[in-house]
Tab-separated table of C-alpha atoms in Angstrom:
chain	number	residue	atom	x	y	z
A	8	MET	CA	-13.118	7.004	0.875
A	9	LYS	CA	-16.920	6.553	0.632
A	10	SER	CA	-18.593	4.073	-1.687
A	11	ALA	CA	-22.063	2.672	-2.310
A	12	ASN	CA	-20.575	-0.784	-2.040
A	13	ILE	CA	-19.135	-0.636	1.472
A	14	GLN	CA	-19.696	0.668	4.934
A	15	TYR	CA	-17.448	3.731	5.407
A	16	LEU	CA	-14.780	3.335	8.162
A	17	PRO	CA	-13.086	6.660	8.888
A	18	GLY	CA	-10.328	4.776	10.739
A	19	VAL	CA	-9.341	3.034	7.563
A	20	ASP	CA	-8.849	6.450	5.875
A	21	HIS	CA	-6.879	7.575	8.934
A	22	LEU	CA	-4.474	4.644	8.463
A	23	ARG	CA	-4.330	5.100	4.693
A	24	GLY	CA	-3.452	8.721	5.237
A	25	VAL	CA	-0.708	7.846	7.685
A	26	ALA	CA	0.721	5.330	5.187
A	27	ALA	CA	0.765	7.969	2.428
A	28	LEU	CA	2.439	10.519	4.646
A	29	LEU	CA	5.040	7.908	5.746
A	30	ILE	CA	5.904	7.072	2.154
A	31	VAL	CA	6.413	10.827	1.350
A	32	LEU	CA	8.679	11.308	4.453
A	33	TYR	CA	10.575	8.054	3.754
A	34	HIS	CA	11.507	8.902	0.211
A	35	GLY	CA	12.140	12.480	1.066
A	36	VAL	CA	14.578	11.542	3.807
A	37	GLN	CA	16.350	9.075	1.501
A	38	LEU	CA	16.835	11.447	-1.457
A	39	TYR	CA	17.359	14.717	0.376
A	40	SER	CA	19.814	13.235	2.897
A	41	HIS	CA	21.981	11.878	0.043
A	42	ARG	CA	21.971	15.243	-1.656
A	43	LEU	CA	22.951	16.917	1.606
A	44	LEU	CA	25.587	14.425	2.548
A	45	TYR	CA	27.097	13.435	-0.805
A	46	GLY	CA	25.767	15.869	-3.315
A	47	ALA	CA	24.606	12.914	-5.369
A	48	PRO	CA	21.485	10.914	-6.171
A	49	PHE	CA	20.268	8.235	-3.794
A	50	ASP	CA	22.531	5.138	-3.497
A	51	PRO	CA	21.077	2.102	-1.680
A	52	GLY	CA	24.715	1.138	-0.862
A	53	LYS	CA	24.789	4.185	1.517
A	54	TRP	CA	21.580	3.408	3.344
A	55	PRO	CA	20.965	5.773	6.264
A	56	GLU	CA	21.687	4.228	9.644
A	57	THR	CA	20.188	5.062	13.017
A	58	ARG	CA	20.237	3.593	16.489
A	59	ASN	CA	17.211	5.597	17.515
A	60	PRO	CA	14.046	3.483	17.228
A	61	LEU	CA	11.910	6.616	16.759
A	62	TRP	CA	13.775	7.205	13.463
A	63	THR	CA	13.374	3.681	12.205
A	64	PRO	CA	9.803	3.943	10.794
A	65	VAL	CA	11.033	6.778	8.561
A	66	VAL	CA	14.325	5.310	7.530
A	67	GLU	CA	12.589	2.009	6.780
A	68	GLY	CA	9.389	3.724	5.642
A	69	HIS	CA	8.957	1.235	2.796
A	70	THR	CA	6.906	-0.609	5.409
A	71	ALA	CA	4.037	1.701	4.500
A	72	VAL	CA	3.639	-0.441	1.393
A	73	ALA	CA	2.953	-3.379	3.627
A	74	LEU	CA	0.315	-1.380	5.527
A	75	PHE	CA	-1.354	-0.532	2.259
A	76	MET	CA	-1.427	-4.213	1.278
A	77	VAL	CA	-2.870	-5.338	4.598
A	78	LEU	CA	-5.492	-2.514	4.470
A	79	SER	CA	-6.583	-3.708	0.996
A	80	GLY	CA	-7.179	-7.259	2.203
A	81	PHE	CA	-8.936	-5.975	5.309
A	82	ILE	CA	-11.440	-3.617	3.772
A	83	PHE	CA	-12.241	-5.968	0.933
A	84	THR	CA	-13.024	-8.748	3.344
A	85	TYR	CA	-14.776	-6.699	6.047
A	86	GLY	CA	-17.088	-5.216	3.528
A	87	ALA	CA	-17.921	-8.545	1.899
A	88	ARG	CA	-20.150	-9.857	4.711
A	89	ASP	CA	-23.260	-11.723	3.483
A	90	SER	CA	-23.117	-10.492	-0.081
A	91	ASP	CA	-22.381	-11.830	-3.536
A	92	LEU	CA	-20.188	-10.205	-6.161
A	93	VAL	CA	-20.951	-9.670	-9.795
A	94	TYR	CA	-17.330	-10.222	-10.998
A	95	GLY	CA	-17.496	-8.131	-14.173
A	96	LYS	CA	-18.876	-5.140	-12.354
A	97	PHE	CA	-16.367	-5.495	-9.600
A	98	LEU	CA	-13.477	-5.470	-12.119
A	99	ARG	CA	-15.022	-2.544	-13.924
A	100	ASN	CA	-14.834	-0.562	-10.646
A	101	ARG	CA	-11.261	-1.651	-10.100
A	102	VAL	CA	-10.321	-0.407	-13.551
A	103	LEU	CA	-12.085	2.938	-12.980
A	104	ARG	CA	-10.286	3.295	-9.700
A	105	ILE	CA	-6.800	2.522	-10.859
A	106	PHE	CA	-6.327	3.177	-14.618
A	107	PRO	CA	-7.233	6.886	-15.201
A	108	LEU	CA	-4.358	8.241	-13.130
A	109	TYR	CA	-2.085	5.327	-13.961
A	110	LEU	CA	-2.471	5.877	-17.685
A	111	THR	CA	-2.181	9.646	-17.347
A	112	LEU	CA	1.204	9.378	-15.686
A	113	LEU	CA	2.345	6.546	-17.960
A	114	PHE	CA	1.844	8.619	-21.119
A	115	VAL	CA	3.134	11.843	-19.577
A	116	GLY	CA	6.268	9.906	-18.589
A	117	ALA	CA	6.581	8.246	-21.953
A	118	TYR	CA	6.405	11.596	-23.793
A	119	THR	CA	8.819	13.111	-21.306
A	120	TYR	CA	11.393	10.289	-21.686
A	121	ARG	CA	10.929	9.597	-25.388
A	122	ASP	CA	14.367	8.125	-25.837
A	123	ARG	CA	13.432	5.278	-23.431
A	124	PHE	CA	10.290	4.359	-25.264
A	125	THR	CA	9.808	0.806	-26.598
A	126	PRO	CA	6.519	-0.653	-27.929
A	127	GLY	CA	7.106	-3.834	-25.946
A	128	GLY	CA	7.698	-1.922	-22.768
A	129	LEU	CA	4.561	0.062	-23.302
A	130	PHE	CA	2.512	-3.100	-23.895
A	131	GLN	CA	4.011	-4.722	-20.805
A	132	THR	CA	3.250	-1.721	-18.582
A	133	LEU	CA	-0.297	-1.305	-19.958
A	134	PHE	CA	-1.004	-4.886	-18.924
A	135	LEU	CA	0.356	-4.342	-15.412
A	136	LEU	CA	3.521	-6.360	-15.661
A	137	GLU	CA	5.591	-3.535	-14.276
A	138	ASN	CA	7.608	-5.662	-11.853
A	139	LEU	CA	9.214	-7.778	-14.566
A	140	PRO	CA	12.193	-6.962	-16.861
A	141	GLY	CA	11.279	-5.089	-20.060
A	142	ARG	CA	8.866	-2.578	-18.573
A	143	LEU	CA	8.626	0.943	-19.961
A	144	ASN	CA	11.025	3.157	-18.083
A	145	ALA	CA	9.190	6.449	-17.742
A	146	GLY	CA	11.615	7.892	-15.158
A	147	PRO	CA	10.053	8.979	-11.871
A	148	PHE	CA	6.588	8.905	-13.471
A	149	SER	CA	6.598	5.153	-13.368
A	150	GLU	CA	8.717	4.621	-10.247
A	151	MET	CA	5.754	3.577	-8.097
A	152	PHE	CA	3.902	1.511	-10.704
A	153	TRP	CA	5.137	-1.812	-9.391
A	154	THR	CA	2.738	-1.689	-6.461
A	155	ILE	CA	-0.208	-1.190	-8.788
A	156	THR	CA	0.799	-4.455	-10.541
A	157	VAL	CA	0.808	-6.307	-7.242
A	158	GLU	CA	-2.496	-4.712	-6.147
A	159	PHE	CA	-4.316	-5.587	-9.333
A	160	GLN	CA	-3.089	-9.175	-9.363
A	161	PHE	CA	-4.663	-9.405	-5.913
A	162	TYR	CA	-7.902	-7.858	-7.139
A	163	LEU	CA	-8.132	-10.594	-9.768
A	164	LEU	CA	-7.648	-13.305	-7.174
A	165	PHE	CA	-9.561	-11.892	-4.209
A	166	PRO	CA	-13.118	-13.081	-5.092
A	167	PHE	CA	-11.795	-16.680	-5.250
A	168	LEU	CA	-9.706	-16.281	-2.047
A	169	LEU	CA	-12.732	-15.046	-0.212
A	170	LEU	CA	-14.900	-17.863	-1.592
A	171	PHE	CA	-12.403	-20.463	-0.517
A	172	ALA	CA	-11.995	-18.755	2.917
A	173	ARG	CA	-15.744	-18.950	3.400
A	174	ARG	CA	-15.878	-22.597	2.309
A	175	TYR	CA	-12.797	-23.884	4.213
A	176	GLY	CA	-12.405	-21.359	6.959
A	177	ALA	CA	-9.456	-19.208	8.060
A	178	ARG	CA	-7.205	-22.261	7.809
A	179	TYR	CA	-7.315	-21.931	4.026
A	180	LEU	CA	-5.642	-18.416	4.282
A	181	LEU	CA	-3.146	-19.655	6.848
A	182	GLY	CA	-2.340	-22.602	4.507
A	183	LEU	CA	-1.933	-20.200	1.586
A	184	MET	CA	0.491	-18.117	3.568
A	185	ALA	CA	2.495	-21.271	4.476
A	186	LEU	CA	2.540	-22.289	0.853
A	187	PHE	CA	3.928	-18.939	-0.301
A	188	THR	CA	6.533	-19.015	2.355
A	189	VAL	CA	7.611	-22.378	0.868
A	190	PHE	CA	7.690	-20.752	-2.603
A	191	ARG	CA	9.942	-18.021	-1.336
A	192	ALA	CA	12.233	-20.642	0.239
A	193	MET	CA	12.312	-22.492	-3.129
A	194	ALA	CA	13.241	-19.238	-4.878
A	195	TYR	CA	15.991	-18.634	-2.350
A	196	LEU	CA	17.371	-22.201	-2.697
A	197	SER	CA	17.207	-21.752	-6.509
A	198	GLY	CA	19.698	-18.907	-6.307
A	199	ALA	CA	17.199	-16.078	-6.798
A	200	GLU	CA	17.530	-12.814	-4.982
A	201	VAL	CA	14.757	-13.627	-2.403
A	202	ARG	CA	14.535	-10.035	-1.246
A	203	ASP	CA	13.409	-8.938	-4.712
A	204	VAL	CA	10.923	-11.850	-4.883
A	205	ALA	CA	9.564	-11.001	-1.410
A	206	TYR	CA	9.488	-7.198	-1.822
A	207	TRP	CA	8.460	-6.529	-5.416
A	208	THR	CA	6.035	-9.336	-6.279
A	209	LEU	CA	2.846	-11.003	-5.194
A	210	VAL	CA	4.897	-14.023	-4.105
A	211	GLY	CA	5.993	-11.999	-1.192
A	212	ARG	CA	3.003	-9.659	-0.749
A	213	LEU	CA	0.200	-12.267	-0.873
A	214	ASP	CA	0.836	-13.042	2.793
A	215	GLN	CA	0.134	-9.430	3.673
A	216	PHE	CA	-3.174	-9.393	1.706
A	217	ALA	CA	-4.155	-12.691	3.377
A	218	LEU	CA	-3.412	-11.319	6.785
A	219	GLY	CA	-5.544	-8.250	5.985
A	220	MET	CA	-8.356	-10.745	5.027
A	221	LEU	CA	-7.944	-12.529	8.327
A	222	ALA	CA	-8.078	-9.234	10.159
A	223	GLY	CA	-11.212	-8.268	8.269
A	224	LEU	CA	-12.900	-11.503	9.379
A	225	ALA	CA	-11.802	-10.929	12.921
A	226	TYR	CA	-12.996	-7.391	12.998
A	227	ALA	CA	-16.396	-8.339	11.596
A	228	ARG	CA	-16.753	-10.897	14.413
A	229	GLN	CA	-15.743	-8.306	16.989
A	230	GLN	CA	-18.217	-5.769	15.718
A	231	GLY	CA	-20.899	-8.468	15.949
A	232	SER	CA	-20.303	-8.711	19.688
A	233	ARG	CA	-21.184	-5.568	21.551
A	234	GLY	CA	-19.213	-6.537	24.603
A	235	GLN	CA	-16.059	-7.158	22.597
A	236	ALA	CA	-16.476	-3.935	20.684
A	237	ALA	CA	-16.936	-1.919	23.873
A	238	ALA	CA	-13.874	-3.494	25.529
A	239	ALA	CA	-11.822	-2.795	22.378
A	240	ALA	CA	-12.767	0.860	22.450
A	241	GLY	CA	-11.992	1.294	26.110
A	242	LEU	CA	-8.853	1.540	28.187
A	243	PRO	CA	-7.915	-2.148	27.544
A	244	GLY	CA	-8.228	-1.442	23.861
A	245	LEU	CA	-5.847	1.573	24.158
A	246	TRP	CA	-3.226	-0.643	25.831
A	247	ARG	CA	-3.611	-3.257	23.086
A	248	PHE	CA	-3.100	-0.566	20.404
A	249	LEU	CA	0.017	0.756	22.161
A	250	ALA	CA	1.350	-2.789	22.395
A	251	ALA	CA	0.675	-3.364	18.692
A	252	GLY	CA	2.441	-0.111	17.845
A	253	LEU	CA	5.446	-0.871	19.958
A	254	LEU	CA	5.720	-4.340	18.522
A	255	THR	CA	5.729	-2.882	15.001
A	256	MET	CA	8.336	-0.314	15.818
A	257	ALA	CA	10.500	-2.794	17.669
A	258	SER	CA	10.314	-5.294	14.785
A	259	LEU	CA	11.292	-2.500	12.241
A	260	HIS	CA	14.184	-1.472	14.453
A	261	VAL	CA	15.530	-5.031	14.701
A	262	PHE	CA	15.148	-5.268	10.950
A	263	HIS	CA	17.016	-1.994	10.448
A	264	VAL	CA	19.858	-2.723	12.845
A	265	GLY	CA	20.284	-6.032	11.095
A	266	GLY	CA	20.975	-4.292	7.799
A	267	GLY	CA	17.617	-2.921	6.755
A	268	TRP	CA	16.231	-3.132	3.283
A	269	PRO	CA	19.625	-3.466	1.464
A	270	ARG	CA	20.542	-6.561	3.343
A	271	THR	CA	19.778	-9.733	1.412
A	272	GLY	CA	19.395	-13.165	2.901
A	273	ALA	CA	17.057	-15.961	4.015
A	274	HIS	CA	15.253	-13.711	6.504
A	275	TRP	CA	13.301	-12.233	3.565
A	276	ILE	CA	11.545	-15.586	3.323
A	277	PHE	CA	9.738	-14.757	6.569
A	278	TRP	CA	9.852	-10.974	6.858
A	279	PRO	CA	6.780	-10.137	4.713
A	280	THR	CA	4.636	-12.380	6.899
A	281	TRP	CA	5.892	-10.915	10.173
A	282	GLU	CA	5.645	-7.333	8.852
A	283	GLY	CA	2.111	-7.944	7.707
A	284	THR	CA	1.189	-9.571	11.058
A	285	CYS	CA	2.387	-6.462	12.899
A	286	TRP	CA	0.356	-4.131	10.691
A	287	ALA	CA	-2.757	-6.373	10.964
A	288	ALA	CA	-2.449	-6.001	14.756
A	289	VAL	CA	-2.224	-2.223	14.451
A	290	ILE	CA	-5.342	-2.090	12.260
A	291	LEU	CA	-7.393	-4.338	14.578
A	292	THR	CA	-6.494	-2.390	17.669
A	293	TYR	CA	-6.747	1.123	16.139
A	294	LEU	CA	-10.118	0.919	14.441
A	295	PRO	CA	-12.134	0.614	17.657
A	296	LEU	CA	-10.358	3.719	19.004
A	297	SER	CA	-10.494	5.772	15.802
A	298	ALA	CA	-13.934	7.332	16.725
A	299	ARG	CA	-12.107	9.071	19.642
A	300	VAL	CA	-9.677	10.921	17.391
A	301	PRO	CA	-10.433	14.714	17.620
A	302	GLY	CA	-12.638	15.946	14.886
A	303	GLY	CA	-10.185	18.255	13.169
A	304	LEU	CA	-7.432	15.676	13.102
A	305	SER	CA	-9.898	12.975	11.918
A	306	ARG	CA	-11.042	15.111	9.001
A	307	ALA	CA	-7.441	15.961	8.043
A	308	LEU	CA	-6.398	12.322	8.023
A	309	CYS	CA	-9.494	11.323	6.098
A	310	ALA	CA	-8.698	13.955	3.524
A	311	VAL	CA	-5.149	12.692	3.145
A	312	GLY	CA	-6.492	9.152	2.951
A	313	THR	CA	-8.799	10.161	0.133
A	314	LEU	CA	-5.861	11.640	-1.754
A	315	SER	CA	-3.556	8.669	-0.952
A	316	TYR	CA	-3.528	7.127	-4.405
A	317	SER	CA	-2.523	10.375	-6.082
A	318	ILE	CA	-0.025	11.116	-3.289
A	319	TYR	CA	1.553	7.732	-3.737
A	320	LEU	CA	2.001	7.964	-7.532
A	321	LEU	CA	2.922	11.630	-7.700
A	322	HIS	CA	5.220	12.302	-4.766
A	323	TYR	CA	8.216	10.641	-6.340
A	324	VAL	CA	7.984	12.699	-9.463
A	325	LEU	CA	7.873	15.904	-7.420
A	326	LEU	CA	10.656	14.675	-5.161
A	327	SER	CA	12.942	13.804	-8.005
A	328	LEU	CA	12.443	17.235	-9.587
A	329	SER	CA	13.096	18.946	-6.219
A	330	ALA	CA	16.236	16.946	-5.463
A	331	GLU	CA	17.727	17.173	-8.968
A	332	ARG	CA	17.048	20.883	-9.396
A	333	GLY	CA	18.206	21.774	-5.892
A	334	ILE	CA	14.819	23.077	-4.843
A	335	TYR	CA	15.177	22.366	-1.124
A	336	LEU	CA	16.425	23.995	2.033
A	337	THR	CA	20.172	23.880	2.634
A	338	GLY	CA	22.398	25.145	5.363
A	339	LEU	CA	20.012	24.077	8.156
A	340	PRO	CA	21.743	23.757	11.568
A	341	PHE	CA	20.726	20.097	12.016
A	342	SER	CA	21.957	16.633	11.141
A	343	PRO	CA	21.443	15.458	7.520
A	344	LEU	CA	18.563	13.190	8.606
A	345	VAL	CA	16.747	16.000	10.506
A	346	SER	CA	17.360	18.460	7.623
A	347	ALA	CA	16.130	15.948	5.139
A	348	LEU	CA	13.031	15.283	7.177
A	349	LEU	CA	12.280	19.031	7.427
A	350	ASN	CA	12.652	19.295	3.681
A	351	ALA	CA	10.284	16.400	3.188
A	352	GLY	CA	7.754	17.897	5.477
A	353	LEU	CA	8.064	21.586	4.550
A	354	VAL	CA	9.027	21.447	0.866
A	355	LEU	CA	7.832	18.209	-0.642
A	356	LEU	CA	4.648	17.477	1.335
A	357	PRO	CA	2.752	20.737	0.669
A	358	VAL	CA	3.405	20.636	-3.058
A	359	THR	CA	2.483	16.896	-3.189
A	360	LEU	CA	-0.792	17.559	-1.370
A	361	LEU	CA	-1.635	20.443	-3.720
A	362	VAL	CA	-0.937	18.533	-6.937
A	363	SER	CA	-2.594	15.395	-5.589
A	364	ALA	CA	-5.771	17.392	-4.835
A	365	MET	CA	-5.748	18.571	-8.448
A	366	THR	CA	-5.302	15.061	-9.907
A	367	TYR	CA	-7.936	13.608	-7.510
A	368	HIS	CA	-10.639	16.069	-8.407
A	369	LEU	CA	-9.798	16.341	-12.142
A	370	ILE	CA	-8.782	12.768	-12.991
A	371	GLU	CA	-9.690	10.288	-10.191
A	372	LYS	CA	-13.061	11.588	-8.930
A	373	PRO	CA	-14.888	11.880	-12.199
A	374	PHE	CA	-14.113	8.265	-13.071
A	375	LEU	CA	-14.865	7.133	-9.489
A	376	GLU	CA	-18.388	8.569	-9.953
A	377	LEU	CA	-18.900	6.154	-12.850
A	378	ARG	CA	-18.634	3.116	-10.544
A	379	VAL	CA	-21.583	0.850	-10.174
A	380	ARG	CA	-23.004	-1.333	-7.441
A	381	TYR	CA	-21.686	-4.853	-7.744
A	382	ARG	CA	-22.905	-6.340	-4.481
A	383	LYS	CA	-25.934	-8.580	-4.315
A	384	GLU	CA	-27.976	-9.226	-1.247
A	385	PRO	CA	-27.635	-12.753	0.086
A	386	ASN	CA	-31.114	-13.862	-0.894
A	387	ALA	CA	-31.154	-12.152	-4.296
A	388	ALA	CA	-30.827	-14.133	-7.423
A	389	VAL	CA	-27.224	-14.273	-8.583
A	390	PRO	CA	-26.749	-13.707	-12.353
A	391	HIS	CA	-24.627	-15.906	-14.457
A	392	ALA	CA	-21.585	-13.624	-14.221
A	393	ALA	CA	-21.558	-13.631	-10.431
A	394	VAL	CA	-19.180	-15.445	-8.142
A	395	PRO	CA	-21.268	-16.843	-5.258
A	396	HIS	CA	-20.510	-15.641	-1.765
A	397	ALA	CA	-17.689	-13.351	-2.800
A	398	ALA	CA	-18.758	-9.786	-2.477
A	399	VAL	CA	-15.628	-7.657	-2.662
A	400	PRO	CA	-15.740	-3.990	-1.641
A	401	ALA	CA	-12.324	-2.607	-2.443
A	402	GLU	CA	-10.665	0.065	-0.291
A	403	SER	CA	-12.242	2.580	-2.601
A	404	ALA	CA	-14.788	0.428	-4.267
């Protein structure tokens, strides 16, 4: 997505589009397969199982959230080179980016599920505390809100994280990741469900944002060296990308065979960090190659990447309606997983893309055009409200 505040990287939109598509397929396979197998709503206790590593990225497609988180840290940091940030203007842009569609779905959901409405729940959800007990339950309309809470908490922290990373070096981010690993261990030893702490909250996800920041710093250095950039885009770069992709798939497969998302235990103390590391490697090795993607495919992925926020928030609403109302293909001569995947791709995805295009152009885009420039040149005078040396171009700044 293009912005006056950042240099546009089509490869980032490619990856954002892939993450959005993966989330649609993941939830589609989960819900449709349960309907086809059991004639009932999704039950995490009956998590799909596969020994085929090619299926694992779909069955454990929640990993796309980790990719989104790493991408956020990456593009913020990569675009923050040699600039200062006017903090108030930056937050204004973040509000314009997130809240129009968020509030639209919140109130549509509240009016749809009126019997679940509570003033306290509305207040809590308005102030982006969606991942704590007491939130407003707006059915599938609010199902994906928890990630917006985590993202916005990171937006509030990022200017300071970048300032400290510039002041103390990459070791600050590495130390922060170590500290939050300790926090997760403390939660585990305190008797908390560490999976929920690691998966649903910033206590687990901050590592992934920090890894994205480290990747952004590394990519900026690589782009500054023509020799390194050329090597990364050549045949050695292709092999590195394939290695990063295989590492990510192998890690997800081991995670799945070991019980997948439903399995609780101490491994969740470390899993967010390793998962984020894998995706950071994919980002760093893919971007130099992204210019070689054929034009038609590149434009399609960029278009999906542009719609990714709408796709992410809307797909679960449309999927729930489809699954509950029986609006999907039955009697297909395939296994339940394959049939569910076909339904996700042929039934859910086209409708999601259509509705997402509508919400993007009618709700998101008009507000996005109200965004302002918040970056200051390095030698320009920094106003009182600015945070020195902390320019922050968001992924759609």
